[in-house]
């Protein structure tokens, strides 16, 4: 009788082990329920008792890993699936906004003789009824960055006004250059995080919501429509070249800033804002997936607070993100 029981238990244990091996790799043999097997083999137990203990160990090993497998499988439909739905809806909104930006009115604001980003286009309202219906339905959908809880997410509390003011004994122009250069560096780093998602396929134009496209002024002073990644690369390169120009941003003592210094600085600030606007309207979901929305919101609030304090941005340029800016103002951040 003991021989038959021993044989049946061995068959059961082998079947349990083969089933568990189907789901899990051999590295799972380090599970605590199996680490007792060498001890059982080295102890002086009756063969039938030893088989019972080993079979029970395999059984608990199988049950624990099956439960962990189903727990992991069920967690896959949690927060990540909601984020995927938000991403799909955000991308769908961005694509509809891109398709509806026809019949535009150009606004030029160039300040030098080289290729640069210098134009913004707005829909002039002469589209047909179908396009008007599509634009109204697209604009009525609230962007992800204006939804709760993302719109109130931030790293710091309080107002950024306390850190944007010029310190004592510091030249105002030096303070402006220092902060704008740091904003440029941080914006470059943030963009690098999501750059792989900004492609000609996903962003065929540099847009900032429904009816707002940004154009590039080429060497012939003609506005051209570029994919967002090309436009942003041109802007970042253009800003870098400006900062490397010692005649515009002097590095030696007793060398004054040129007379057109503030005009160039405002243009740099305007182009950086456009990158903010494009990312907020088209790629904010990527920061949500990476849990970086608090960092991004705080960075933008600091950027806007500094720009408003020194009058570096006009109100019409801030229109694409004005609802977010007004919300930050109501919170006392800027």
Short mmCIF file of C-alpha atoms in Angstrom, two decimals:
data_model
loop_
_atom_site.label_atom_id
_atom_site.label_comp_id
_atom_site.label_asym_id
_atom_site.label_seq_id
_atom_site.Cartn_x
_atom_site.Cartn_y
_atom_site.Cartn_z
CA UNK A 1 0.00 0.00 0.00
CA UNK A 2 2.82 2.48 0.84
CA UNK A 3 4.45 1.71 -2.47
CA UNK A 4 1.26 2.63 -4.34
CA UNK A 5 0.78 5.84 -2.31
CA UNK A 6 4.40 6.82 -2.90
CA UNK A 7 4.04 6.23 -6.63
CA UNK A 8 0.84 8.32 -6.85
CA UNK A 9 2.35 11.22 -4.94
CA UNK A 10 5.42 11.21 -7.17
CA UNK A 11 3.19 11.37 -10.26
CA UNK A 12 1.20 14.24 -8.70
CA UNK A 13 4.31 16.21 -7.78
CA UNK A 14 5.85 15.77 -11.21
CA UNK A 15 2.64 16.95 -12.89
CA UNK A 16 2.43 19.98 -10.62
CA UNK A 17 6.04 20.87 -11.32
CA UNK A 18 5.60 20.54 -15.09
CA UNK A 19 2.51 22.78 -14.96
CA UNK A 20 4.28 25.45 -12.96
CA UNK A 21 7.27 25.30 -15.30
CA UNK A 22 4.91 26.09 -18.14
CA UNK A 23 4.20 29.52 -16.60
CA UNK A 24 7.52 30.37 -14.99
CA UNK A 25 11.24 30.20 -15.78
CA UNK A 26 13.81 28.03 -14.01
CA UNK A 27 14.89 31.03 -12.00
CA UNK A 28 11.69 30.58 -10.02
CA UNK A 29 13.24 27.56 -8.31
CA UNK A 30 14.68 29.96 -5.77
CA UNK A 31 11.21 30.33 -4.28
CA UNK A 32 11.22 29.81 -0.49
CA UNK A 33 8.74 26.92 -0.74
CA UNK A 34 11.29 24.95 -2.79
CA UNK A 35 14.36 25.82 -0.76
CA UNK A 36 13.18 23.36 1.89
CA UNK A 37 13.55 20.39 -0.49
CA UNK A 38 17.33 19.89 0.10
CA UNK A 39 16.66 19.89 3.83
CA UNK A 40 13.95 17.26 3.45
CA UNK A 41 16.22 15.06 1.37
CA UNK A 42 19.02 15.27 3.93
CA UNK A 43 16.82 14.45 6.96
CA UNK A 44 16.03 10.97 8.16
CA UNK A 45 12.40 10.66 7.24
CA UNK A 46 10.37 7.74 6.08
CA UNK A 47 10.26 7.73 2.24
CA UNK A 48 6.50 8.22 2.23
CA UNK A 49 6.76 11.22 4.60
CA UNK A 50 9.54 12.71 2.51
CA UNK A 51 7.43 12.42 -0.65
CA UNK A 52 4.48 14.06 1.12
CA UNK A 53 6.60 16.99 2.22
CA UNK A 54 8.16 17.46 -1.20
CA UNK A 55 4.77 17.25 -2.90
CA UNK A 56 3.33 19.82 -0.51
CA UNK A 57 6.26 22.15 -1.24
CA UNK A 58 5.66 21.88 -4.98
CA UNK A 59 1.95 22.45 -4.43
CA UNK A 60 2.48 25.65 -2.41
CA UNK A 61 5.07 26.81 -4.96
CA UNK A 62 2.58 26.31 -7.78
CA UNK A 63 -0.29 28.05 -5.95
CA UNK A 64 1.77 31.08 -4.92
CA UNK A 65 3.08 31.70 -8.41
CA UNK A 66 -0.27 31.18 -10.04
CA UNK A 67 -1.72 33.81 -7.70
CA UNK A 68 1.14 36.23 -8.42
CA UNK A 69 0.68 35.63 -12.14
CA UNK A 70 -3.01 36.51 -12.01
CA UNK A 71 -2.33 39.51 -9.76
CA UNK A 72 0.21 40.85 -12.25
CA UNK A 73 -2.17 40.12 -15.12
CA UNK A 74 -5.02 42.01 -13.42
CA UNK A 75 -2.81 45.00 -12.56
CA UNK A 76 -2.07 45.41 -16.24
CA UNK A 77 -5.58 46.79 -16.72
CA UNK A 78 -5.17 49.48 -14.03
CA UNK A 79 -3.63 52.93 -14.24
CA UNK A 80 -1.63 52.20 -17.40
CA UNK A 81 -4.75 51.33 -19.36
CA UNK A 82 -6.37 54.59 -18.26
CA UNK A 83 -3.28 56.44 -19.37
CA UNK A 84 -3.41 54.69 -22.73
CA UNK A 85 -7.01 55.81 -23.15
CA UNK A 86 -5.99 59.38 -22.29
CA UNK A 87 -3.10 59.15 -24.74
CA UNK A 88 -5.35 57.90 -27.52
CA UNK A 89 -7.89 60.66 -26.91
CA UNK A 90 -5.15 63.30 -26.76
CA UNK A 91 -3.55 62.08 -29.98
CA UNK A 92 -6.94 61.96 -31.68
CA UNK A 93 -7.59 65.55 -30.61
CA UNK A 94 -4.19 66.66 -31.87
CA UNK A 95 -4.71 64.98 -35.26
CA UNK A 96 -8.14 66.57 -35.70
CA UNK A 97 -6.71 69.96 -34.80
CA UNK A 98 -3.99 69.56 -37.42
CA UNK A 99 -6.39 68.63 -40.21
CA UNK A 100 -8.62 71.64 -39.58
CA UNK A 101 -5.99 74.38 -39.87
CA UNK A 102 -6.64 75.65 -43.40
CA UNK A 103 -6.97 79.14 -44.86
CA UNK A 104 -4.52 81.01 -42.60
CA UNK A 105 -3.45 84.60 -41.93
CA UNK A 106 0.32 85.10 -41.48
CA UNK A 107 1.84 87.36 -38.81
CA UNK A 108 5.52 88.11 -39.38
CA UNK A 109 7.89 89.35 -36.67
CA UNK A 110 11.42 88.76 -37.92
CA UNK A 111 14.35 90.57 -36.33
CA UNK A 112 17.43 89.48 -38.30
CA UNK A 113 18.51 88.44 -41.80
CA UNK A 114 18.82 84.68 -41.24
CA UNK A 115 16.39 81.79 -41.27
CA UNK A 116 14.41 81.78 -38.07
CA UNK A 117 11.02 80.94 -36.59
CA UNK A 118 9.04 84.12 -36.99
CA UNK A 119 5.46 83.51 -38.00
CA UNK A 120 2.21 82.41 -36.44
CA UNK A 121 -0.97 81.57 -38.32
CA UNK A 122 -4.58 81.73 -37.19
CA UNK A 123 -7.70 80.40 -38.86
CA UNK A 124 -9.59 83.31 -40.46
CA UNK A 125 -13.04 81.77 -40.19
CA UNK A 126 -13.70 81.35 -43.93
CA UNK A 127 -13.98 77.57 -43.83
CA UNK A 128 -17.11 75.71 -44.86
CA UNK A 129 -19.78 74.58 -42.41
CA UNK A 130 -18.39 71.08 -42.00
CA UNK A 131 -14.98 72.39 -41.03
CA UNK A 132 -16.59 74.83 -38.59
CA UNK A 133 -18.48 71.98 -36.94
CA UNK A 134 -15.31 69.91 -36.71
CA UNK A 135 -13.38 72.82 -35.22
CA UNK A 136 -16.08 73.53 -32.64
CA UNK A 137 -16.26 69.89 -31.59
CA UNK A 138 -12.47 69.67 -31.34
CA UNK A 139 -12.18 72.87 -29.33
CA UNK A 140 -14.99 71.84 -26.98
CA UNK A 141 -12.98 68.81 -25.86
CA UNK A 142 -10.89 69.80 -22.83
CA UNK A 143 -7.15 69.10 -23.25
CA UNK A 144 -5.54 66.63 -20.90
CA UNK A 145 -3.40 69.28 -19.20
CA UNK A 146 -6.54 71.14 -18.11
CA UNK A 147 -8.13 68.02 -16.56
CA UNK A 148 -7.98 67.10 -12.90
CA UNK A 149 -5.74 66.20 -11.18
CA UNK A 150 -3.04 67.14 -13.72
CA UNK A 151 -3.88 70.84 -13.88
CA UNK A 152 -3.13 71.33 -10.18
CA UNK A 153 -0.12 69.03 -9.97
CA UNK A 154 3.05 70.84 -8.96
CA UNK A 155 6.31 70.27 -7.12
CA UNK A 156 6.20 73.43 -5.03
CA UNK A 157 3.64 75.52 -3.22
CA UNK A 158 3.49 79.26 -3.16
CA UNK A 159 4.31 81.93 -5.72
CA UNK A 160 7.28 81.98 -8.07
CA UNK A 161 7.35 85.77 -7.77
CA UNK A 162 9.70 85.40 -4.82
CA UNK A 163 12.45 83.87 -6.98
CA UNK A 164 12.12 85.82 -10.24
CA UNK A 165 12.87 89.27 -8.84
CA UNK A 166 16.29 90.77 -9.47
CA UNK A 167 18.56 90.28 -6.44
CA UNK A 168 20.34 93.23 -4.93
CA UNK A 169 23.61 94.33 -6.55
CA UNK A 170 22.89 92.29 -9.70
CA UNK A 171 22.61 93.93 -13.11
CA UNK A 172 19.13 93.39 -14.58
CA UNK A 173 20.42 92.44 -18.04
CA UNK A 174 22.76 89.87 -16.52
CA UNK A 175 19.86 88.49 -14.50
CA UNK A 176 17.70 88.25 -17.63
CA UNK A 177 20.36 86.44 -19.63
CA UNK A 178 21.13 84.02 -16.81
CA UNK A 179 17.51 82.98 -16.33
CA UNK A 180 16.61 82.78 -20.03
CA UNK A 181 19.69 80.64 -20.67
CA UNK A 182 18.69 78.29 -17.85
CA UNK A 183 15.13 78.08 -19.19
CA UNK A 184 16.59 77.15 -22.58
CA UNK A 185 18.76 74.41 -21.09
CA UNK A 186 15.92 72.88 -19.07
CA UNK A 187 13.51 73.08 -22.00
CA UNK A 188 16.07 71.28 -24.15
CA UNK A 189 16.31 68.52 -21.53
CA UNK A 190 12.53 68.13 -21.21
CA UNK A 191 12.15 67.99 -24.98
CA UNK A 192 14.83 65.31 -25.15
CA UNK A 193 12.65 63.07 -22.99
CA UNK A 194 9.80 63.02 -25.53
CA UNK A 195 11.72 63.76 -28.75
CA UNK A 196 11.24 60.21 -30.04
CA UNK A 197 7.47 60.76 -30.07
CA UNK A 198 7.67 64.00 -32.07
CA UNK A 199 7.86 62.72 -35.64
CA UNK A 200 6.60 63.96 -39.04
CA UNK A 201 3.93 61.26 -38.86
CA UNK A 202 2.56 62.24 -35.44
CA UNK A 203 3.13 66.00 -35.82
CA UNK A 204 3.17 67.05 -39.50
CA UNK A 205 2.85 70.70 -38.43
CA UNK A 206 4.04 72.79 -35.52
CA UNK A 207 0.65 73.46 -33.97
CA UNK A 208 -0.54 74.63 -30.57
CA UNK A 209 -4.15 73.59 -30.52
CA UNK A 210 -7.03 74.15 -32.94
CA UNK A 211 -6.40 76.79 -35.59
CA UNK A 212 -2.91 77.80 -34.41
CA UNK A 213 0.13 76.81 -36.49
CA UNK A 214 3.67 78.16 -36.25
CA UNK A 215 5.62 78.76 -39.47
CA UNK A 216 9.32 79.07 -40.15
CA UNK A 217 10.79 82.00 -42.09
CA UNK A 218 13.39 80.64 -44.52
CA UNK A 219 16.45 82.41 -45.96
CA UNK A 220 14.24 84.00 -48.62
CA UNK A 221 11.99 85.42 -45.88
CA UNK A 222 9.17 83.15 -46.98
CA UNK A 223 6.98 81.38 -44.36
CA UNK A 224 7.16 77.60 -44.69
CA UNK A 225 5.23 74.92 -42.84
CA UNK A 226 7.51 72.38 -41.18
CA UNK A 227 6.97 69.22 -39.14
CA UNK A 228 7.10 69.88 -35.41
CA UNK A 229 10.36 68.03 -34.82
CA UNK A 230 12.12 69.98 -37.60
CA UNK A 231 10.70 73.28 -36.36
CA UNK A 232 11.78 72.61 -32.76
CA UNK A 233 15.28 71.53 -33.83
CA UNK A 234 15.64 74.73 -35.87
CA UNK A 235 14.45 76.83 -32.93
CA UNK A 236 16.81 75.22 -30.42
CA UNK A 237 19.74 75.58 -32.82
CA UNK A 238 18.82 79.19 -33.55
CA UNK A 239 18.67 80.01 -29.82
CA UNK A 240 21.98 78.27 -29.18
CA UNK A 241 23.65 80.32 -31.91
CA UNK A 242 22.28 83.49 -30.36
CA UNK A 243 23.72 82.67 -26.95
CA UNK A 244 27.09 81.88 -28.56
CA UNK A 245 27.24 85.33 -30.16
CA UNK A 246 29.52 87.52 -27.99
CA UNK A 247 28.33 90.69 -29.71
CA UNK A 248 24.80 90.00 -28.52
CA UNK A 249 25.59 88.44 -25.13
CA UNK A 250 28.99 89.85 -24.09
CA UNK A 251 31.09 87.81 -21.70
CA UNK A 252 33.80 90.37 -20.96
CA UNK A 253 33.64 93.01 -18.27
CA UNK A 254 32.73 96.59 -19.12
CA UNK A 255 31.22 95.49 -22.44
CA UNK A 256 27.63 96.76 -22.66
CA UNK A 257 24.72 94.88 -24.13
CA UNK A 258 23.67 96.03 -27.61
CA UNK A 259 20.65 98.25 -28.14
CA UNK A 260 18.60 95.48 -29.75
CA UNK A 261 19.34 93.10 -26.86
CA UNK A 262 15.81 93.13 -25.40
CA UNK A 263 14.20 92.58 -28.81
CA UNK A 264 16.25 89.44 -29.42
CA UNK A 265 15.65 88.21 -25.88
CA UNK A 266 11.88 88.58 -26.31
CA UNK A 267 12.02 86.68 -29.58
CA UNK A 268 13.93 83.87 -27.89
CA UNK A 269 11.36 83.79 -25.11
CA UNK A 270 8.53 83.71 -27.64
CA UNK A 271 10.00 80.72 -29.46
CA UNK A 272 10.48 78.81 -26.22
CA UNK A 273 6.85 79.46 -25.32
CA UNK A 274 5.77 77.96 -28.63
CA UNK A 275 7.60 74.75 -27.76
CA UNK A 276 5.78 74.72 -24.42
CA UNK A 277 2.47 75.21 -26.22
CA UNK A 278 3.09 72.41 -28.72
CA UNK A 279 4.14 69.94 -26.04
CA UNK A 280 1.18 70.78 -23.80
CA UNK A 281 -1.35 70.34 -26.61
CA UNK A 282 0.19 67.26 -28.24
CA UNK A 283 2.53 65.40 -25.89
CA UNK A 284 1.47 66.12 -22.31
CA UNK A 285 0.28 62.51 -21.98
CA UNK A 286 3.90 61.35 -22.34
CA UNK A 287 4.87 63.31 -19.23
CA UNK A 288 1.87 61.81 -17.42
CA UNK A 289 3.04 58.30 -18.31
CA UNK A 290 6.49 59.17 -16.96
CA UNK A 291 5.04 60.81 -13.82
CA UNK A 292 6.72 64.09 -14.80
CA UNK A 293 3.64 66.28 -15.06
CA UNK A 294 4.43 67.99 -11.73
CA UNK A 295 7.96 68.85 -12.89
CA UNK A 296 6.67 70.15 -16.23
CA UNK A 297 3.91 72.26 -14.68
CA UNK A 298 6.30 73.79 -12.14
CA UNK A 299 8.83 74.57 -14.85
CA UNK A 300 6.18 76.25 -16.99
CA UNK A 301 4.81 78.25 -14.05
CA UNK A 302 8.33 79.52 -13.31
CA UNK A 303 8.81 80.37 -17.00
CA UNK A 304 5.55 82.32 -17.22
CA UNK A 305 6.10 84.10 -13.90
CA UNK A 306 9.51 85.32 -15.06
CA UNK A 307 8.19 86.36 -18.48
CA UNK A 308 5.30 88.34 -17.00
CA UNK A 309 7.50 90.05 -14.43
CA UNK A 310 9.88 91.38 -17.11
CA UNK A 311 7.32 91.78 -19.91
CA UNK A 312 8.95 89.21 -22.19
CA UNK A 313 5.69 87.84 -23.63
CA UNK A 314 2.71 89.50 -25.22
CA UNK A 315 -0.75 88.35 -24.28
CA UNK A 316 -1.65 87.25 -27.81
CA UNK A 317 1.35 84.90 -27.78
CA UNK A 318 0.09 83.27 -24.59
CA UNK A 319 -3.40 82.58 -25.97
CA UNK A 320 -2.84 78.83 -26.67
CA UNK A 321 -2.16 78.24 -22.96
CA UNK A 322 -4.13 81.09 -21.44
CA UNK A 323 -6.63 78.80 -19.57
CA UNK A 324 -3.70 77.07 -17.86
CA UNK A 325 -2.00 80.37 -17.07
CA UNK A 326 -5.21 81.76 -15.59
CA UNK A 327 -5.56 78.63 -13.44
CA UNK A 328 -2.01 79.09 -12.15
CA UNK A 329 -2.85 82.71 -11.36
CA UNK A 330 -5.93 81.65 -9.42
CA UNK A 331 -3.72 79.29 -7.40
CA UNK A 332 -1.29 82.12 -6.64
CA UNK A 333 1.64 80.43 -8.38
CA UNK A 334 2.41 83.25 -10.78
#
